[in-house]
Short mmCIF file of C-alpha atoms in Angstrom, two decimals:
data_model
loop_
_atom_site.label_atom_id
_atom_site.label_comp_id
_atom_site.label_asym_id
_atom_site.label_seq_id
_atom_site.Cartn_x
_atom_site.Cartn_y
_atom_site.Cartn_z
CA MET A 22 32.55 -21.61 10.54
CA SER A 23 31.39 -18.95 12.87
CA GLY A 24 28.25 -19.42 15.02
CA THR A 25 26.35 -16.95 12.84
CA GLU A 26 27.17 -18.89 9.78
CA LEU A 27 25.68 -22.22 11.38
CA GLU A 28 22.67 -20.37 12.79
CA GLU A 29 19.34 -22.16 11.76
CA PRO A 30 18.02 -21.31 9.33
CA GLY A 31 21.06 -20.18 7.40
CA GLN A 32 21.20 -16.51 6.34
CA ILE A 33 20.65 -17.23 2.70
CA LYS A 34 17.92 -19.72 3.31
CA ARG A 35 16.25 -17.32 5.66
CA ALA A 36 16.40 -14.53 3.20
CA VAL A 37 14.81 -16.79 0.49
CA ILE A 38 12.08 -17.79 2.87
CA ASP A 39 11.22 -14.22 3.86
CA ALA A 40 11.32 -13.11 0.27
CA SER A 41 9.24 -15.92 -1.01
CA ALA A 42 6.62 -15.66 1.77
CA GLY A 43 6.56 -11.99 1.23
CA ALA A 44 5.89 -12.31 -2.60
CA VAL A 45 3.08 -14.85 -1.95
CA ALA A 46 1.46 -12.61 0.63
CA GLY A 47 1.75 -9.59 -1.62
CA ALA A 48 0.28 -11.34 -4.61
CA ILE A 49 -2.64 -12.78 -2.65
CA SER A 50 -3.48 -9.49 -1.03
CA ARG A 51 -3.30 -7.52 -4.12
CA MET A 52 -5.49 -9.80 -6.11
CA VAL A 53 -8.23 -9.74 -3.36
CA THR A 54 -8.22 -5.90 -2.86
CA SER A 55 -7.63 -4.64 -6.48
CA PRO A 56 -11.28 -3.40 -6.87
CA LEU A 57 -11.08 -1.09 -3.84
CA ASP A 58 -7.70 0.11 -5.04
CA VAL A 59 -9.01 1.09 -8.40
CA ILE A 60 -11.85 3.11 -6.87
CA LYS A 61 -9.42 4.81 -4.43
CA ILE A 62 -7.17 5.88 -7.14
CA ARG A 63 -10.10 7.45 -9.27
CA PHE A 64 -11.06 9.40 -6.28
CA GLN A 65 -7.54 10.55 -5.53
CA VAL A 66 -6.73 11.91 -8.92
CA GLN A 67 -10.01 13.54 -9.47
CA LEU A 68 -9.87 17.26 -8.76
CA GLU A 69 -13.39 17.74 -8.22
CA PRO A 70 -15.21 16.78 -5.00
CA THR A 71 -15.84 13.02 -4.35
CA ALA A 72 -18.50 13.24 -1.60
CA SER A 73 -22.21 14.45 -1.61
CA TRP A 74 -21.55 16.58 1.37
CA ALA A 75 -18.49 18.34 -0.12
CA LEU A 76 -20.43 19.01 -3.50
CA THR A 77 -23.05 21.28 -1.47
CA LYS A 78 -20.21 23.47 -0.37
CA ASN A 79 -18.17 23.67 -3.56
CA ASP A 80 -18.70 26.50 -6.02
CA SER A 81 -17.14 24.60 -9.03
CA PRO A 82 -19.58 24.36 -11.93
CA LEU A 83 -17.88 21.00 -12.93
CA LYS A 84 -19.91 17.90 -12.22
CA PRO A 85 -17.72 15.37 -10.71
CA LYS A 86 -17.44 11.99 -12.55
CA TYR A 87 -17.10 10.00 -9.35
CA ASN A 88 -19.09 10.73 -6.31
CA GLY A 89 -19.83 8.02 -3.54
CA LEU A 90 -18.29 4.52 -3.15
CA PHE A 91 -21.13 2.55 -4.51
CA ARG A 92 -21.98 4.96 -7.34
CA THR A 93 -18.50 4.87 -8.53
CA ALA A 94 -18.26 1.09 -8.45
CA LYS A 95 -21.43 1.07 -10.53
CA GLU A 96 -20.16 3.58 -12.99
CA ILE A 97 -16.77 1.67 -13.44
CA PHE A 98 -18.70 -1.58 -13.96
CA ARG A 99 -21.12 0.07 -16.54
CA GLU A 100 -18.44 1.58 -18.55
CA GLU A 101 -15.52 -0.90 -18.31
CA GLY A 102 -17.13 -4.12 -17.15
CA LEU A 103 -15.78 -6.37 -14.38
CA SER A 104 -12.17 -6.13 -15.90
CA GLY A 105 -12.15 -2.40 -14.97
CA PHE A 106 -11.71 -3.28 -11.29
CA TRP A 107 -8.35 -5.00 -12.13
CA ARG A 108 -7.20 -2.08 -14.45
CA GLY A 109 -3.46 -1.83 -13.87
CA ASN A 110 -3.06 -5.17 -12.01
CA VAL A 111 -0.25 -6.48 -13.96
CA PRO A 112 2.12 -3.59 -13.02
CA ALA A 113 0.47 -3.65 -9.52
CA LEU A 114 1.51 -7.22 -9.24
CA LEU A 115 5.06 -6.44 -10.53
CA MET A 116 5.18 -3.69 -7.95
CA VAL A 117 3.72 -5.55 -4.88
CA VAL A 118 5.60 -8.86 -5.41
CA PRO A 119 9.06 -7.32 -5.12
CA TYR A 120 7.84 -4.80 -2.79
CA THR A 121 6.63 -7.33 -0.21
CA SER A 122 9.70 -9.64 -0.95
CA ILE A 123 12.29 -6.77 -0.27
CA GLN A 124 10.19 -5.48 2.69
CA PHE A 125 9.84 -8.69 4.68
CA ALA A 126 13.44 -9.79 3.81
CA VAL A 127 14.92 -6.37 5.01
CA LEU A 128 12.55 -6.36 7.91
CA HIS A 129 13.79 -9.81 9.20
CA LYS A 130 17.49 -8.79 8.63
CA VAL A 131 16.96 -5.47 10.64
CA LYS A 132 15.26 -7.38 13.23
CA SER A 133 18.06 -10.05 13.44
CA PHE A 134 20.65 -7.32 13.57
CA ALA A 135 18.76 -5.51 16.49
CA ALA A 136 18.03 -8.76 18.26
CA GLY A 137 21.41 -10.57 17.69
CA SER A 138 19.58 -13.53 16.43
CA SER A 139 17.51 -14.67 13.43
CA LYS A 140 14.93 -16.58 15.58
CA ALA A 141 11.40 -15.34 15.65
CA GLU A 142 11.10 -15.86 19.46
CA ASN A 143 14.01 -13.44 20.01
CA HIS A 144 12.41 -11.00 17.72
CA ALA A 145 9.18 -10.91 19.76
CA GLN A 146 11.18 -9.58 22.64
CA LEU A 147 12.41 -6.33 20.76
CA SER A 148 11.34 -3.18 21.94
CA PRO A 149 8.18 -1.94 20.25
CA TYR A 150 10.31 1.12 19.20
CA LEU A 151 12.65 -1.11 17.19
CA SER A 152 9.66 -2.78 15.46
CA TYR A 153 8.59 0.63 14.36
CA ILE A 154 12.04 1.65 13.17
CA SER A 155 12.61 -1.73 11.36
CA GLY A 156 9.14 -1.46 9.67
CA ALA A 157 10.04 2.04 8.43
CA LEU A 158 13.66 0.86 7.06
CA ALA A 159 11.97 -2.17 5.30
CA GLY A 160 9.39 0.11 3.79
CA CYS A 161 11.82 2.57 2.42
CA ALA A 162 14.05 -0.06 0.83
CA ALA A 163 10.97 -1.78 -0.81
CA THR A 164 9.65 1.38 -2.10
CA VAL A 165 12.83 2.44 -3.91
CA GLY A 166 13.12 -0.98 -5.47
CA SER A 167 9.61 -1.08 -6.80
CA TYR A 168 8.48 2.50 -7.36
CA PRO A 169 8.42 2.49 -11.29
CA PHE A 170 5.83 -0.28 -11.23
CA ASP A 171 3.63 1.67 -8.60
CA LEU A 172 3.74 4.57 -10.97
CA LEU A 173 2.69 2.58 -13.89
CA ARG A 174 -0.13 1.00 -11.89
CA THR A 175 -1.46 4.36 -10.83
CA VAL A 176 -1.37 5.57 -14.45
CA LEU A 177 -3.17 2.64 -16.02
CA ALA A 178 -5.73 2.34 -13.10
CA SER A 179 -6.69 6.03 -13.40
CA GLN A 180 -7.12 6.41 -17.12
CA GLY A 181 -10.52 5.20 -17.50
CA GLU A 182 -12.16 4.85 -21.09
CA PRO A 183 -11.23 5.34 -23.69
CA LYS A 184 -7.76 4.22 -22.60
CA VAL A 185 -4.77 6.65 -22.98
CA TYR A 186 -2.32 3.59 -22.77
CA PRO A 187 -3.29 0.26 -24.22
CA ASN A 188 -0.77 -1.59 -22.08
CA MET A 189 2.05 -1.10 -19.53
CA ARG A 190 4.61 -0.91 -22.26
CA SER A 191 3.02 1.96 -23.96
CA ALA A 192 2.70 3.79 -20.70
CA PHE A 193 6.45 3.12 -19.99
CA MET A 194 7.70 4.50 -23.40
CA SER A 195 5.34 7.52 -23.28
CA ILE A 196 6.35 8.45 -19.78
CA VAL A 197 10.17 8.05 -20.48
CA GLN A 198 9.88 9.98 -23.73
CA THR A 199 7.79 12.94 -22.28
CA ARG A 200 9.39 13.16 -18.79
CA GLY A 201 12.57 11.21 -18.97
CA ILE A 202 13.70 8.36 -16.68
CA LYS A 203 12.93 10.70 -13.70
CA GLY A 204 9.24 10.57 -14.74
CA LEU A 205 9.22 6.99 -13.52
CA TYR A 206 10.01 8.37 -10.10
CA ALA A 207 7.50 11.25 -9.98
CA GLY A 208 6.16 11.58 -6.38
CA LEU A 209 9.05 9.42 -4.85
CA SER A 210 9.68 12.05 -2.15
CA PRO A 211 6.31 12.32 -0.70
CA THR A 212 6.06 8.49 -1.10
CA LEU A 213 9.20 8.09 1.10
CA ILE A 214 7.99 10.56 3.51
CA GLU A 215 4.75 8.74 3.60
CA ILE A 216 6.18 5.21 3.88
CA ILE A 217 8.37 5.87 6.91
CA PRO A 218 5.41 6.52 9.22
CA TYR A 219 3.09 4.05 7.22
CA ALA A 220 5.41 1.05 7.25
CA GLY A 221 6.60 1.85 10.82
CA LEU A 222 3.09 2.03 12.06
CA GLN A 223 1.89 -1.02 10.12
CA PHE A 224 4.76 -3.37 11.30
CA GLY A 225 5.16 -1.65 14.60
CA THR A 226 1.44 -1.86 15.49
CA TYR A 227 1.14 -5.41 14.29
CA ASP A 228 3.95 -6.57 16.47
CA THR A 229 2.32 -4.66 19.40
CA PHE A 230 -1.05 -6.24 18.70
CA LYS A 231 0.78 -9.69 18.53
CA ARG A 232 2.28 -9.01 21.89
CA TRP A 233 -1.02 -8.14 23.43
CA SER A 234 -2.55 -11.23 21.96
CA MET A 235 0.09 -13.42 23.36
CA VAL A 236 -0.28 -12.01 26.85
CA TYR A 237 -4.10 -12.42 26.52
CA ASN A 238 -3.57 -16.03 25.64
CA GLN A 239 -1.01 -16.80 28.28
CA ARG A 240 -3.40 -15.16 31.03
CA TYR A 241 -6.65 -16.52 29.87
CA ARG A 242 -5.90 -19.53 27.76
CA SER A 243 -2.89 -20.86 29.67
CA CYS A 244 -0.80 -20.71 26.42
CA VAL A 245 2.85 -20.67 27.08
CA ASN A 246 4.50 -21.27 23.62
CA GLN A 247 4.75 -17.88 21.86
CA ASN A 248 5.49 -19.62 18.47
CA ASP A 249 2.12 -21.26 18.60
CA SER A 250 0.01 -19.17 20.88
CA LEU A 251 -1.72 -17.08 18.11
CA SER A 252 -4.29 -18.59 15.86
CA SER A 253 -4.69 -17.33 12.19
CA PHE A 254 -7.70 -15.53 13.28
CA GLN A 255 -5.74 -13.62 15.83
CA LEU A 256 -3.06 -12.95 13.30
CA PHE A 257 -5.97 -11.67 10.94
CA LEU A 258 -7.30 -9.24 13.58
CA CYS A 259 -3.75 -7.91 14.39
CA GLY A 260 -3.07 -7.16 10.60
CA LEU A 261 -6.54 -5.72 10.37
CA ALA A 262 -5.91 -3.24 12.97
CA ALA A 263 -2.43 -2.42 11.92
CA GLY A 264 -3.57 -1.75 8.30
CA THR A 265 -6.42 0.53 9.41
CA ILE A 266 -4.39 2.69 11.80
CA SER A 267 -1.46 3.20 9.37
CA LYS A 268 -3.70 4.06 6.48
CA LEU A 269 -5.96 6.54 8.32
CA VAL A 270 -2.69 8.44 9.59
CA CYS A 271 -0.82 8.61 6.28
CA HIS A 272 -3.64 8.86 3.63
CA PRO A 273 -2.92 12.57 2.79
CA LEU A 274 0.46 11.86 1.63
CA ASP A 275 -0.88 9.03 -0.62
CA VAL A 276 -3.13 11.47 -2.34
CA VAL A 277 -0.29 13.85 -2.97
CA LYS A 278 1.74 10.91 -4.41
CA LYS A 279 -1.01 10.06 -6.80
CA ARG A 280 -1.30 13.55 -8.01
CA PHE A 281 2.35 13.59 -8.98
CA GLN A 282 2.18 10.22 -10.61
CA VAL A 283 -0.64 11.33 -13.05
CA GLU A 284 0.71 14.66 -13.97
CA GLY A 285 0.10 15.25 -17.74
CA LEU A 286 -2.18 12.05 -18.10
CA GLN A 287 -4.54 13.09 -21.05
CA ARG A 288 -7.60 11.41 -19.68
CA ASP A 289 -10.94 11.93 -21.44
CA PRO A 290 -12.62 15.27 -20.42
CA LYS A 291 -15.56 13.48 -18.92
CA TYR A 292 -13.25 12.55 -15.92
CA GLY A 293 -12.84 16.14 -15.07
CA ALA A 294 -9.94 18.51 -14.85
CA ARG A 295 -6.58 17.11 -15.49
CA VAL A 296 -3.47 17.30 -13.36
CA GLU A 297 -1.06 19.25 -15.69
CA ILE A 298 2.69 18.67 -15.86
CA ASN A 299 4.62 20.70 -13.18
CA ALA A 300 1.25 21.57 -11.54
CA TYR A 301 2.89 21.31 -8.14
CA LYS A 302 6.48 22.48 -7.49
CA ASN A 303 7.08 20.05 -4.58
CA MET A 304 5.20 18.07 -1.95
CA PHE A 305 4.49 21.02 0.30
CA ASP A 306 3.30 23.13 -2.64
CA ALA A 307 0.77 20.18 -3.45
CA LEU A 308 -0.45 20.04 0.02
CA GLY A 309 -1.04 23.72 0.03
CA GLN A 310 -2.80 23.81 -3.45
CA ILE A 311 -5.00 20.94 -2.52
CA LEU A 312 -6.03 22.51 0.76
CA ARG A 313 -6.76 25.93 -0.75
CA THR A 314 -8.66 24.54 -3.77
CA GLU A 315 -10.24 21.39 -2.42
CA GLY A 316 -10.25 21.85 1.23
CA TRP A 317 -9.42 19.25 3.87
CA HIS A 318 -11.62 16.91 2.07
CA GLY A 319 -9.21 17.07 -0.89
CA LEU A 320 -6.49 15.43 1.26
CA TYR A 321 -8.76 12.52 2.28
CA LYS A 322 -10.18 11.69 -1.13
CA GLY A 323 -10.57 7.97 -1.51
CA ILE A 324 -10.20 7.44 2.30
CA VAL A 325 -13.38 5.28 2.56
CA PRO A 326 -12.30 2.61 -0.18
CA SER A 327 -8.56 3.09 0.89
CA THR A 328 -9.45 2.16 4.46
CA ILE A 329 -11.81 -0.74 3.57
CA LYS A 330 -8.92 -2.02 1.35
CA ALA A 331 -6.15 -1.35 3.79
CA ALA A 332 -7.86 -3.30 6.68
CA PRO A 333 -8.18 -6.57 4.91
CA ALA A 334 -5.13 -6.14 2.76
CA GLY A 335 -3.04 -5.75 5.98
CA ALA A 336 -4.76 -8.69 7.49
CA VAL A 337 -4.43 -10.87 4.32
CA THR A 338 -0.66 -9.90 3.90
CA PHE A 339 0.38 -10.66 7.49
CA VAL A 340 -1.56 -13.91 7.65
CA ALA A 341 -0.39 -15.21 4.21
CA TYR A 342 3.28 -14.28 5.10
CA GLU A 343 3.04 -16.00 8.37
CA LEU A 344 1.58 -19.23 6.86
CA ALA A 345 3.79 -19.10 3.80
CA SER A 346 6.79 -18.57 5.86
CA ASP A 347 6.00 -21.49 8.07
CA TRP A 348 5.43 -23.59 4.89
CA PHE A 349 8.59 -22.60 3.20
CA GLU A 350 10.58 -23.01 6.64
CA THR A 351 9.31 -26.62 6.77
CA ASN A 352 9.54 -27.74 3.23
CA LEU A 353 12.53 -25.71 1.85
CA THR A 354 15.61 -28.04 1.70
#
């Protein structure tokens, strides 16, 4: 056998560890942050303004269904109960589990290729630029592999009451019948364009903050072992910062993606104007239309719950991945 085949842990074992740890991390993060995700989606697919300051500058006679984070949370709870905050959670879990599994497995593979080793200590020495590139490639692979579930999650989470689709199967069949298989990939282009900087920033800044934390520990705490130098709290802070920065930069493209995903969804009129089928020709047309009709605020609808969600989601995902990866590596035989 070659040296590569004998490298510990083995390639197959390492892939299983990364995929399993990624799945666990994604599931935990998703369950914790689902309420904020539902509020974010409701904001993003609402054509009317979602903030009080925007309402005073808007000439539309339509009164928006959702306006303000806490008022929206109260409205969802009043109409749909506590379960409303986990609307679309099944397809979301079916999306996020394979997404994070693929993402972390591909990330480790790309880093191993770049570093010439599968060992984490060698990955830590990679150039920050390679961390950004590895994260972007991993994000693209994960997005393509899990996108239909992302679309179904968005449709179910945005429909409100009364429900347009009673369950995920009903939504799936309706979308395929009315829009074809390609309907399950509506918005994929802006998603891939979004995920390149988003995943790149998320993993790149996470690795950068980890390096800075290691330097801080070595300088002020006399820690010399890079594998053990960061506490769970430090990993949490690194993930918190990475999630916040990446979300703030890439949010407008997420809004565009959501608009494509809910095209033609026949929601109750009380939720405001609908996004009609073929309302946007392409991503650039969508950006232009949103800017013209809704202003800059339109591109940042849902930014508050999105950022509040992204920060702990990033932190929980990275910490859960690091802990689960260590546990699987120790116990997987």
